[in-house]
mmCIF file of C-alpha atoms and ligand atoms in Angstrom:
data_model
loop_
_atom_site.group_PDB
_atom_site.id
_atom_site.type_symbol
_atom_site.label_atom_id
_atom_site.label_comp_id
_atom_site.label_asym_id
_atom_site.label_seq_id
_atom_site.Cartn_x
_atom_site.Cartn_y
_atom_site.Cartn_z
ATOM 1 C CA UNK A 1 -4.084 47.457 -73.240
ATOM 2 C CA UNK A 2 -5.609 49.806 -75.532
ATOM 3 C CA UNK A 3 -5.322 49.281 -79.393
ATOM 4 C CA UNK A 4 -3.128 51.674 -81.309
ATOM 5 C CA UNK A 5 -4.153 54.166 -84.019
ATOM 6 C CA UNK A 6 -5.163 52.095 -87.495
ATOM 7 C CA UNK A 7 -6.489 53.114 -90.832
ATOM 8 C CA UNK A 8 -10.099 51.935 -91.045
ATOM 9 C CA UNK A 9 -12.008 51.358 -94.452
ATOM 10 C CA UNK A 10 -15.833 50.330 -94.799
ATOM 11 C CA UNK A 11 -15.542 47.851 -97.981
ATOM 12 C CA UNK A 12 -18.449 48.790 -99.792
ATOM 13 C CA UNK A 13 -18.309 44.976 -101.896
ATOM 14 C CA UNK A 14 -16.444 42.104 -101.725
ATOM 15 C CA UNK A 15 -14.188 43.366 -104.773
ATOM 16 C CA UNK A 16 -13.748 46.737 -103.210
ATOM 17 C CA UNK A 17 -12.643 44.786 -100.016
ATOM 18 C CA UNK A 18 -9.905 42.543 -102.342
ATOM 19 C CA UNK A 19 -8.836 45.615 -104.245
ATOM 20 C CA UNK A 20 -7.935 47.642 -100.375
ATOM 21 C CA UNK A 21 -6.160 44.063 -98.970
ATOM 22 C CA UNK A 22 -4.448 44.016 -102.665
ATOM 23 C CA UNK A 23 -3.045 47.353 -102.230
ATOM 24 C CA UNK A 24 -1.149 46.752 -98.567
ATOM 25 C CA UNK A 25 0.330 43.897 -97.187
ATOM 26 C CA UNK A 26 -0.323 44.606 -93.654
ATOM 27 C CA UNK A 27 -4.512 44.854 -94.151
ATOM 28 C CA UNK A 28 -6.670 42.893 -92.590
ATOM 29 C CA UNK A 29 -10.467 41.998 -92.953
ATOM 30 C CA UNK A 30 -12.372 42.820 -89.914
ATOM 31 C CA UNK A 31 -15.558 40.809 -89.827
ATOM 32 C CA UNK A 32 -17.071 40.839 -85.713
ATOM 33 C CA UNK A 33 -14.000 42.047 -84.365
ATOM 34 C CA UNK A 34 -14.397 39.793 -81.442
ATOM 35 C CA UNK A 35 -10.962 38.108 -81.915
ATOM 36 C CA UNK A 36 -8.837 40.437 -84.182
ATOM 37 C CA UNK A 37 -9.388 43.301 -81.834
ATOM 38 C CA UNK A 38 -8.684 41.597 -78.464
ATOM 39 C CA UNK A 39 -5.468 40.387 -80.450
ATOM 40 C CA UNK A 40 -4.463 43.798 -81.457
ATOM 41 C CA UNK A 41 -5.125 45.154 -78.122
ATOM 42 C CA UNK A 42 -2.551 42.425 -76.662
ATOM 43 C CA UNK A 43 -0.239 42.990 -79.616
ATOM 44 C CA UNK A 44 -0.586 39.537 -81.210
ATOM 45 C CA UNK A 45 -2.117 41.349 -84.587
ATOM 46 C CA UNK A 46 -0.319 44.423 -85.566
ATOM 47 C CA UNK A 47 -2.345 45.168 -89.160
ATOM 48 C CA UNK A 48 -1.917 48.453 -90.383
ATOM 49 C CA UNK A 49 -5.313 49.202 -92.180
ATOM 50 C CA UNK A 50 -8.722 47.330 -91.213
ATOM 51 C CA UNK A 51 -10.821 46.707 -93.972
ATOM 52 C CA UNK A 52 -14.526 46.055 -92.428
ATOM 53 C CA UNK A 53 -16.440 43.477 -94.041
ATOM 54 C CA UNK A 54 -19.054 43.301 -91.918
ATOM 55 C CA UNK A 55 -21.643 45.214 -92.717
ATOM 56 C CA UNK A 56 -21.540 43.505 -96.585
ATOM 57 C CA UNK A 57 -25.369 42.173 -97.689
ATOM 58 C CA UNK A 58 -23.547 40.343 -99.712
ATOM 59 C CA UNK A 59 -21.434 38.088 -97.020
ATOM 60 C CA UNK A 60 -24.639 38.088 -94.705
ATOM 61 C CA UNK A 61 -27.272 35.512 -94.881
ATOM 62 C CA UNK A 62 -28.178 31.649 -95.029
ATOM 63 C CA UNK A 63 -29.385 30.596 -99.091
ATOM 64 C CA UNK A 64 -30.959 26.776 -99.248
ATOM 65 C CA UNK A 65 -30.107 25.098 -102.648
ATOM 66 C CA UNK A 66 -31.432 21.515 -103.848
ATOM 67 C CA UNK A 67 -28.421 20.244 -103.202
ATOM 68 C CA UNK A 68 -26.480 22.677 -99.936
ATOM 69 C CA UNK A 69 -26.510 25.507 -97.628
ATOM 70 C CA UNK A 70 -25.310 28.256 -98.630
ATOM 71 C CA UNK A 71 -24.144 30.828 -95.598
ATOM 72 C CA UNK A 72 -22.654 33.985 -95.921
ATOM 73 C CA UNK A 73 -19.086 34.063 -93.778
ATOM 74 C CA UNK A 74 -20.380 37.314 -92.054
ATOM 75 C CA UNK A 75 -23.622 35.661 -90.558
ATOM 76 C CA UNK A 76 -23.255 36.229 -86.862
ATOM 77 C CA UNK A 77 -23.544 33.045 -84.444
ATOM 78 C CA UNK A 78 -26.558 34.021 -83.077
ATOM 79 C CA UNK A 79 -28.419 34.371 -86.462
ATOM 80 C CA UNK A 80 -27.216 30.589 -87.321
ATOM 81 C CA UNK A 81 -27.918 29.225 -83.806
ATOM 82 C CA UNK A 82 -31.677 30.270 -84.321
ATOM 83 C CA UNK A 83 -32.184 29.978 -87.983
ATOM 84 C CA UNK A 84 -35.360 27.653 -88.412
ATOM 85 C CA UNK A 85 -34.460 26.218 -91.824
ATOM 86 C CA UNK A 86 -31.089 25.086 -90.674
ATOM 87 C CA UNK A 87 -32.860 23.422 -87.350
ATOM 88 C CA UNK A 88 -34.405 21.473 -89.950
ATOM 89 C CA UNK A 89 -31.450 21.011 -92.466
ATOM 90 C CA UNK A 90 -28.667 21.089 -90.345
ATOM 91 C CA UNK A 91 -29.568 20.776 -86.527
ATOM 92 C CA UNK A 92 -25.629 21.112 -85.689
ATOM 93 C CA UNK A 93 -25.410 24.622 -86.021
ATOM 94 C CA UNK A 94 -28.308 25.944 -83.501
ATOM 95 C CA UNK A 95 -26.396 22.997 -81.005
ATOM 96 C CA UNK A 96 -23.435 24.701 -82.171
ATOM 97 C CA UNK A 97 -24.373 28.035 -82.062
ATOM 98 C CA UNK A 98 -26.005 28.281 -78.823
ATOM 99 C CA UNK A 99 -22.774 27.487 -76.754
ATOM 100 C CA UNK A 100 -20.335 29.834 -78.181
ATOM 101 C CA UNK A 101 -19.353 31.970 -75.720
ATOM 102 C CA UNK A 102 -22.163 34.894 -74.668
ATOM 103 C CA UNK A 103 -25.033 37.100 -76.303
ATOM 104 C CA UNK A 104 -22.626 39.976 -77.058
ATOM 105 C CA UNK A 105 -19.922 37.631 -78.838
ATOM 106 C CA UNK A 106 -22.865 35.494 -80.698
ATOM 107 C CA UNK A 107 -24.627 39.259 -81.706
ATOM 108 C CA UNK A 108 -21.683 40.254 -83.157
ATOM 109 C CA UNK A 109 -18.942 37.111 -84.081
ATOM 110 C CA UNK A 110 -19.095 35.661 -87.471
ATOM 111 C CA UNK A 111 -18.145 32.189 -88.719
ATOM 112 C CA UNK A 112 -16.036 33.173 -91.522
ATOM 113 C CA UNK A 113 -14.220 35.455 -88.667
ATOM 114 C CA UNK A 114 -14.248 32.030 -86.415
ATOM 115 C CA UNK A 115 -13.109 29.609 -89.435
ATOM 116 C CA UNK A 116 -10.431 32.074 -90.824
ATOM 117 C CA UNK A 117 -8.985 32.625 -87.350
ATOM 118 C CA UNK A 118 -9.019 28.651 -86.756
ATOM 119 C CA UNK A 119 -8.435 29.027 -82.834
ATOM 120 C CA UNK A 120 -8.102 25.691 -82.018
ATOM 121 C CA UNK A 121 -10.212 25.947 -79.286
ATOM 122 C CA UNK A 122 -13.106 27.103 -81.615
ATOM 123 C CA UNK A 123 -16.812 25.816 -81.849
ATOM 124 C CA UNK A 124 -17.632 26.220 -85.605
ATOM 125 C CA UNK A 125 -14.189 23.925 -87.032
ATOM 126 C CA UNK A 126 -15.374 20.970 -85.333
ATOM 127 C CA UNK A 127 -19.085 21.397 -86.861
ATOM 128 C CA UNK A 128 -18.216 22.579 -90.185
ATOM 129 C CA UNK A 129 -15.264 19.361 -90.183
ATOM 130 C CA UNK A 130 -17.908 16.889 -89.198
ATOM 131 C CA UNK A 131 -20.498 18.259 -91.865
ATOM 132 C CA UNK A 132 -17.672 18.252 -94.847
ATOM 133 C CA UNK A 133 -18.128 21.276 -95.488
ATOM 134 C CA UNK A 134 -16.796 23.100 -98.517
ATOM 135 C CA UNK A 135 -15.218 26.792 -98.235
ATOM 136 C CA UNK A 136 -15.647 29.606 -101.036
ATOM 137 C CA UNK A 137 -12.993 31.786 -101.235
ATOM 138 C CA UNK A 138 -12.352 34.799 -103.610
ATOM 139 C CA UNK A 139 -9.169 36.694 -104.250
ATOM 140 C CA UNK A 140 -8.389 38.993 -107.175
ATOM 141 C CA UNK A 141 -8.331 36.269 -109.805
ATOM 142 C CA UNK A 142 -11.811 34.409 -108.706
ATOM 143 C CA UNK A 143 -13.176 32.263 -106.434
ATOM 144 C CA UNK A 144 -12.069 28.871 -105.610
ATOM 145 C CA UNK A 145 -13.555 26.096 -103.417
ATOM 146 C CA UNK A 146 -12.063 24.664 -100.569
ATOM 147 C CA UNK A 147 -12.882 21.153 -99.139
ATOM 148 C CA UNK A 148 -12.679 21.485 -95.338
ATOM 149 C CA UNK A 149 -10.308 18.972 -94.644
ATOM 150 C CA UNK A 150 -7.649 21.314 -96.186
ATOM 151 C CA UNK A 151 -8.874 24.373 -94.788
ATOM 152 C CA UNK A 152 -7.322 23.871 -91.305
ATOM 153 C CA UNK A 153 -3.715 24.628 -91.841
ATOM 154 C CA UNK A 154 -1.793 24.919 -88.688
ATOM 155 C CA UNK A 155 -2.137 26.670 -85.033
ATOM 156 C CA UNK A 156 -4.747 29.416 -85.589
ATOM 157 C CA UNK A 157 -3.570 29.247 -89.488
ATOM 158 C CA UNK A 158 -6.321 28.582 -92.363
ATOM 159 C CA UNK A 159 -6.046 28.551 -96.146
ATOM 160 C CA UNK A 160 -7.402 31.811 -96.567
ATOM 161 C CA UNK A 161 -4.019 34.059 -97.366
ATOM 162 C CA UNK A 162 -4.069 37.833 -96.601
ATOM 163 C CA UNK A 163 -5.156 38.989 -100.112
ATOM 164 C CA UNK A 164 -7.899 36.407 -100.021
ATOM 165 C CA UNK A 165 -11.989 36.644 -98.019
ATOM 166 C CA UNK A 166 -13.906 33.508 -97.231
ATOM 167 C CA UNK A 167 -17.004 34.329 -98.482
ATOM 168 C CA UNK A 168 -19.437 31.601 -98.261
ATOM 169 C CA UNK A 169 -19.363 27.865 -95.936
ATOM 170 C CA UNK A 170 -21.524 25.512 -98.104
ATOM 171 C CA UNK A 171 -23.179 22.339 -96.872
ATOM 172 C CA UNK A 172 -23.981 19.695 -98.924
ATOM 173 C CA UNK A 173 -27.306 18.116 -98.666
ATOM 174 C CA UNK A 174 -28.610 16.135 -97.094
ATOM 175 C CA UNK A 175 -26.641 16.654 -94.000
ATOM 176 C CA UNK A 176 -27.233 14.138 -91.292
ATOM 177 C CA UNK A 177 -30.322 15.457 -88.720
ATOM 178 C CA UNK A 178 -28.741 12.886 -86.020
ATOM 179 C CA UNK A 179 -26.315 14.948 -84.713
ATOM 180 C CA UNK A 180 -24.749 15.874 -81.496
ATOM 181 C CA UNK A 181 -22.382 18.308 -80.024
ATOM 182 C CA UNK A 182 -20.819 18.441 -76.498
ATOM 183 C CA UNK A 183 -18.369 20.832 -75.100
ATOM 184 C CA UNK A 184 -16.317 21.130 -71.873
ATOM 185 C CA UNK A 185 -16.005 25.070 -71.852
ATOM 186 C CA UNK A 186 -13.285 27.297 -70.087
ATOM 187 C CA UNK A 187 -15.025 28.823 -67.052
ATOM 188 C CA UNK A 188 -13.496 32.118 -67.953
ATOM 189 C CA UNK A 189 -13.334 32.448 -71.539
ATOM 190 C CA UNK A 190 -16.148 30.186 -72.757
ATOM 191 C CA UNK A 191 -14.421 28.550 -75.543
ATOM 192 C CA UNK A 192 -13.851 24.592 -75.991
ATOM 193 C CA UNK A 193 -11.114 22.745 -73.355
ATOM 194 C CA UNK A 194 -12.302 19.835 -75.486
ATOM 195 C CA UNK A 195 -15.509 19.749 -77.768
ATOM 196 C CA UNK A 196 -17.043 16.986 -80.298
ATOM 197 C CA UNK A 197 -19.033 17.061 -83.159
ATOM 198 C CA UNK A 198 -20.939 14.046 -84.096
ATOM 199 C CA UNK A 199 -23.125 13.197 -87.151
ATOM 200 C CA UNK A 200 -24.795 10.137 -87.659
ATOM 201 C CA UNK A 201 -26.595 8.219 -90.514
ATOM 202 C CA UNK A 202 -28.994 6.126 -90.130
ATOM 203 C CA UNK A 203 -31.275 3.481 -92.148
ATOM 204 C CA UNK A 204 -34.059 2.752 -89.585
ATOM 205 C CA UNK A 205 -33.093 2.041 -86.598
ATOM 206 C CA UNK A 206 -29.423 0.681 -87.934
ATOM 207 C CA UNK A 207 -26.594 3.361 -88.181
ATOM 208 C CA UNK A 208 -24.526 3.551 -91.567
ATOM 209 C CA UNK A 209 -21.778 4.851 -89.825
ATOM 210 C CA UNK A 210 -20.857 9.255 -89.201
ATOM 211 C CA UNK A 211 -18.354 11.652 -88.970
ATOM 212 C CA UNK A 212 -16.680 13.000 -86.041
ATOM 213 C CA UNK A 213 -15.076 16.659 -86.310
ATOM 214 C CA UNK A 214 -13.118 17.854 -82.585
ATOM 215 C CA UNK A 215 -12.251 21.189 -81.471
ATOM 216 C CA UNK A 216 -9.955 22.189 -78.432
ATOM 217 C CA UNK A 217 -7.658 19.099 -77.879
ATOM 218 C CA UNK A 218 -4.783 19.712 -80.255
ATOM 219 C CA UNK A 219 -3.484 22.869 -82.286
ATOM 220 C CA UNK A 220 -5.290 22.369 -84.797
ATOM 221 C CA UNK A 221 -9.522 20.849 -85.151
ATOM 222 C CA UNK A 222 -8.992 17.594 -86.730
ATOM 223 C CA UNK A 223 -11.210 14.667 -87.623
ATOM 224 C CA UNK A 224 -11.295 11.083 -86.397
ATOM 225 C CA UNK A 225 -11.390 9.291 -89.157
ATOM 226 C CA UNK A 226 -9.958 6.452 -87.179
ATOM 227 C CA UNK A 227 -12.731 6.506 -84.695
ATOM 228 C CA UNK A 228 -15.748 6.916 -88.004
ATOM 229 C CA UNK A 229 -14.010 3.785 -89.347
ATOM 230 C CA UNK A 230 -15.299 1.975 -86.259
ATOM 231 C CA UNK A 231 -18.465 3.606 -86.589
ATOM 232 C CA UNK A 232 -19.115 2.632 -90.178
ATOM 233 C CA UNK A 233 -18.322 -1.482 -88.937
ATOM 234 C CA UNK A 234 -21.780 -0.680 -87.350
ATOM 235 C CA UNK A 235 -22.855 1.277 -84.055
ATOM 236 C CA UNK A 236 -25.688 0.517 -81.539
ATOM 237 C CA UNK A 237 -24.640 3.387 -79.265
ATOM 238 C CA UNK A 238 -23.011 0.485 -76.628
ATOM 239 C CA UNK A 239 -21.100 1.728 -73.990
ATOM 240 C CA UNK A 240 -17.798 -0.647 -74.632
ATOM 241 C CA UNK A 241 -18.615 0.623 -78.234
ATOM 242 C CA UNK A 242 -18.352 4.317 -77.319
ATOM 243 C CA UNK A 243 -15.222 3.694 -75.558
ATOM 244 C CA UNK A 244 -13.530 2.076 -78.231
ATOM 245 C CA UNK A 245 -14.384 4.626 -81.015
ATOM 246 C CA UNK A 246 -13.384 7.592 -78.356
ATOM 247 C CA UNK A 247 -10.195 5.857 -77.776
ATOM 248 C CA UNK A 248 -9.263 5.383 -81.567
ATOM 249 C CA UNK A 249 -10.565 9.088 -81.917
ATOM 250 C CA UNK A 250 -7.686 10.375 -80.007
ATOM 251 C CA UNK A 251 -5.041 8.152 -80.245
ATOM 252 C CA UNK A 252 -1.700 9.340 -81.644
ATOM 253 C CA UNK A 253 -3.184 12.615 -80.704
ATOM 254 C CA UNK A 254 -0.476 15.669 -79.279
ATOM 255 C CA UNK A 255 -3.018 17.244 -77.083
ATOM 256 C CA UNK A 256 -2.329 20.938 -76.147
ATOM 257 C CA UNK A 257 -1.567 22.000 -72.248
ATOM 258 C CA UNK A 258 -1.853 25.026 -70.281
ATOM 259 C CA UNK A 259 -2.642 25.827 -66.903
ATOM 260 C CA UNK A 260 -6.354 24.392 -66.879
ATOM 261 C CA UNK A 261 -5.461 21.424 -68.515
ATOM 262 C CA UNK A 262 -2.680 19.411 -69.043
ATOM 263 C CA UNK A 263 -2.352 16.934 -71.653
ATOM 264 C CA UNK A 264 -3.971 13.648 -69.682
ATOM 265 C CA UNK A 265 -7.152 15.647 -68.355
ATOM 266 C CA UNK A 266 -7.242 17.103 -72.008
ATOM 267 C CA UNK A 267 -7.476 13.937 -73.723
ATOM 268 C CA UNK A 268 -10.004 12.278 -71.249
ATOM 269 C CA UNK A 269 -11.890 15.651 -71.810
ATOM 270 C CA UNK A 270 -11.736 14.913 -75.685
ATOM 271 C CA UNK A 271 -13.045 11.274 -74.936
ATOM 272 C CA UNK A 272 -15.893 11.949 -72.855
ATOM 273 C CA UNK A 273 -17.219 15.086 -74.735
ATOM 274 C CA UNK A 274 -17.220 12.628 -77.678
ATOM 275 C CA UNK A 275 -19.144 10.030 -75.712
ATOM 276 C CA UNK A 276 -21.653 12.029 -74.555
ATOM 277 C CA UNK A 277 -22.326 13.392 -78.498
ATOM 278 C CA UNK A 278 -22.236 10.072 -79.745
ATOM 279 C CA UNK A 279 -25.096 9.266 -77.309
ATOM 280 C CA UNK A 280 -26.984 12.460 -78.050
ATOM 281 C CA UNK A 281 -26.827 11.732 -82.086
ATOM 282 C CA UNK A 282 -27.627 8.111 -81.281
ATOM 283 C CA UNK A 283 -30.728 9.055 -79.437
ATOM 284 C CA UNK A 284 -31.900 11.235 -81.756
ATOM 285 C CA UNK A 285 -32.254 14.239 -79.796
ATOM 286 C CA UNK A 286 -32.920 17.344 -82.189
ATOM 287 C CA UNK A 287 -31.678 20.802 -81.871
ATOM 288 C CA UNK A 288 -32.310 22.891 -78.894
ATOM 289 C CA UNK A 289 -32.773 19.390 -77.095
ATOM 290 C CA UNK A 290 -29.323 18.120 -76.444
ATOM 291 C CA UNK A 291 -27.158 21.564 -76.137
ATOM 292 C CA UNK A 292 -25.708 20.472 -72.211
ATOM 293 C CA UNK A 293 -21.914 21.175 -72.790
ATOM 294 C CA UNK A 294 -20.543 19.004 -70.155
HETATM 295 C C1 LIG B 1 -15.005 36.971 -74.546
HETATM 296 C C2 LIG B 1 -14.989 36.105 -75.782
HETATM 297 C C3 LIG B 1 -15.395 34.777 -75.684
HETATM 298 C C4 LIG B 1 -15.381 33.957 -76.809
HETATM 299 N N1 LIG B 1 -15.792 32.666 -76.673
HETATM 300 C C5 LIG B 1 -15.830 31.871 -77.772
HETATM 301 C C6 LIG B 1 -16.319 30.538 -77.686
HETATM 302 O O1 LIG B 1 -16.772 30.057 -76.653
HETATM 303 N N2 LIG B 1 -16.297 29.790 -78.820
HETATM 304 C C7 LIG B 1 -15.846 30.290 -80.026
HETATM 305 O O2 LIG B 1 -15.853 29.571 -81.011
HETATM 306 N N3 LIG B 1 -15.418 31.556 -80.134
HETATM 307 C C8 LIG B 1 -15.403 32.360 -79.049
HETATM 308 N N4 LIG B 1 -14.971 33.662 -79.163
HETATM 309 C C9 LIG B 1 -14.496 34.150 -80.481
HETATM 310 C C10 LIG B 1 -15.666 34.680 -81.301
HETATM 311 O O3 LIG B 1 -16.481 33.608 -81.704
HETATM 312 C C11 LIG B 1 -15.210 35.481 -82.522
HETATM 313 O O4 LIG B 1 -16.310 36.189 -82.930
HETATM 314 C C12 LIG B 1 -14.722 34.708 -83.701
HETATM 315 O O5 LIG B 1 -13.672 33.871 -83.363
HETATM 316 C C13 LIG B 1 -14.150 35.607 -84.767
HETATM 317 O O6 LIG B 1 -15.155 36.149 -85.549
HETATM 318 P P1 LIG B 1 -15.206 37.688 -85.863
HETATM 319 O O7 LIG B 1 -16.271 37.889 -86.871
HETATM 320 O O8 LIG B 1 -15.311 38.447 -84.605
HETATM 321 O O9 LIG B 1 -13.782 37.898 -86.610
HETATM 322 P P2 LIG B 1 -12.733 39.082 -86.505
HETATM 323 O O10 LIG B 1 -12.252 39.243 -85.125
HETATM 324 O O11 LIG B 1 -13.251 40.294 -87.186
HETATM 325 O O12 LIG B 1 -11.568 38.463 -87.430
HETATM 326 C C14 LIG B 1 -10.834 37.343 -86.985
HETATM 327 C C15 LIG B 1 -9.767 36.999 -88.019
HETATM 328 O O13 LIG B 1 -10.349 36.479 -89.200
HETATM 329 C C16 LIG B 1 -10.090 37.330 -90.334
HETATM 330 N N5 LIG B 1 -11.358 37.360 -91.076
HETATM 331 C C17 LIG B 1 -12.591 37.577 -90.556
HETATM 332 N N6 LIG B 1 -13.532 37.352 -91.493
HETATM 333 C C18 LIG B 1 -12.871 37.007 -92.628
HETATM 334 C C19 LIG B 1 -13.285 36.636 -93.936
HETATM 335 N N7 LIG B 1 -14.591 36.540 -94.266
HETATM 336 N N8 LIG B 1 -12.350 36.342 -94.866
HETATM 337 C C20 LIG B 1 -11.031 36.412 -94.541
HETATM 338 N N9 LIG B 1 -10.575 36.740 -93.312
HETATM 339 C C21 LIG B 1 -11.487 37.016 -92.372
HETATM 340 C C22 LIG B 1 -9.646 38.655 -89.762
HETATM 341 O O14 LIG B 1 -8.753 39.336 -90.629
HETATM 342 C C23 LIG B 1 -8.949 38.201 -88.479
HETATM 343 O O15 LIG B 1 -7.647 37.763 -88.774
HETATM 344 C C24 LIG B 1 -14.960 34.500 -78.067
HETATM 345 C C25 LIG B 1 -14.575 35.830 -78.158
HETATM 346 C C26 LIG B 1 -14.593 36.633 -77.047
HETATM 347 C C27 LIG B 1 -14.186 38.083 -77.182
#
């Protein structure tokens, strides 16, 4: 299908951008375009006026602070998947980065467009969950901060409202430099049947315990904190281990279902995609290292 005729603004700031979505309760932010256009060619999205963000300096951009990352929600995937100071800082985003979809999505895709959309069959809301990361959002009375674990509001819903623009994903440091990511990916579309994130902290060789953020399985990324309270009792990367903390990971979970997966096959693709991370972050394979997705 073709998309229909729509008013199109440039922002030219972030406020300029909040007064046009102010002003018209059917605008939208277009960051990448590389899901709000595909929806509106299908009819899923039906804004009236596009207000491009995109091009904002602004928005654009990875800051490191004493204490965080600071990156701009219109950084592209491919700019975080090869940015050498977060190889260093946060090795989960080049894993990350690298396996979302192709060069022409990565070139153009943002995370804030990825985050705000929350597809639940998303990379960056499993990486972002496992890394705790906190979301700035501004709207026409200020910015306010968002803890990740609230951010995720329902089936491809986030906290963001219409009138509102994520405008920076901060990462508090240090972030764990174990880390591993693993993704079973649609043969045709590329995203996440069933993906894990996995961070781990360690003291020597002993591990302090991690977080575990999932994308893909249910409507909605969640973490397992059930599964990092086994990790924290102490991990040695055993294989009964493993299959204890993937079970408690997803139990009690609704998985989705469609036509490549139904709910079992989902689930056991949850469980071994977590596996295989938790082995990865247990061996201490660094970014660029570890970024197999099956
Ligand atoms: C063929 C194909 C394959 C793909 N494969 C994958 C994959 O394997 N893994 C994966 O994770 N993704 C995949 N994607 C999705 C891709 O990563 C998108 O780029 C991403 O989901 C959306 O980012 P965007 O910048 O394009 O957002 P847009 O499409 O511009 O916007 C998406 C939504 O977010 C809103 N929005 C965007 N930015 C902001 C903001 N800063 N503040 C408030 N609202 C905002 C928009 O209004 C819109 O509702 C794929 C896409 C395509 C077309």
């Amino acid at each position: 299908m073709i998309p229909y005729e729509v008013e199109y603004v440039r922002a030219s700031s972030v406020q300029d951008a909040l007064s046009l979505l102010s002003g018209d309760a059917d605008a939208k932010i277009l960051a990448g375009g590389h899901s709000l256009v595909p929806m509106m060619k299908l009819r899923l999205a039906r804004p009236s006026f596009l207000v491009d963000i995109g091009r904002l300096a602004e928005l654009r951009g990875i800051e490191v602070h004493p204490d965080r990352v600071s990156i701009g929600s219109a950084t592209t995937h491919a700019e975080l998947a090869v940015d050498s100071r977060l190889k260093t800082l946060a090795p989960l985003f080049a894993l990350v980065g690298q396996v979302i979809a192709d060069p022409a999505v990565r070139n153009r895709g943002t995370i804030g467009g990825s985050l705000v959309n929350a597809d639940p069959a998303s990379d960056w809301p499993a990486a972002v969950l496992a890394l705790d990361a906190i979301m700035e959002v501004a709207g026409a009375n200020g910015s306010r901060r968002v803890p990740v674990r609230d951010f995720f509001v329902g089936f491809m819903a986030s906290a963001v409202r219409q009138d509102e623009i994520l405008t920076r994903i901060h990462i508090p440091l240090p972030a764990a430099v174990r880390v591993g990511y693993r993704k079973f990916r649609h043969p045709s579309s590329g995203y996440a049947v069933a993906a894990a994130a996995v961070t781990l902290r360690f003291d020597g060789d002993k591990c302090l315990g991690g977080t575990i953020g999932i994308t893909g399985v249910a409507d909605m990324p969640f973490r397992a904190y059930a599964a990092e309270a086994l990790l924290a009792e102490g991990f040695a990367g055993g294989v009964d281990e493993m299959a204890r903390i993937a079970a408690a990971a997803f139990d009690g979970v609704a998985p989705l279902e469609d036509s490549f997966a139904d709910a079992g096959y989902r689930l056991q693709l949850g469980r071994v995609m977590l596996k295989r991370a938790l082995a990865d972050a247990c061996a201490g394979n660094q970014a660029g290292t570890t970024c197999s997705e099956t």
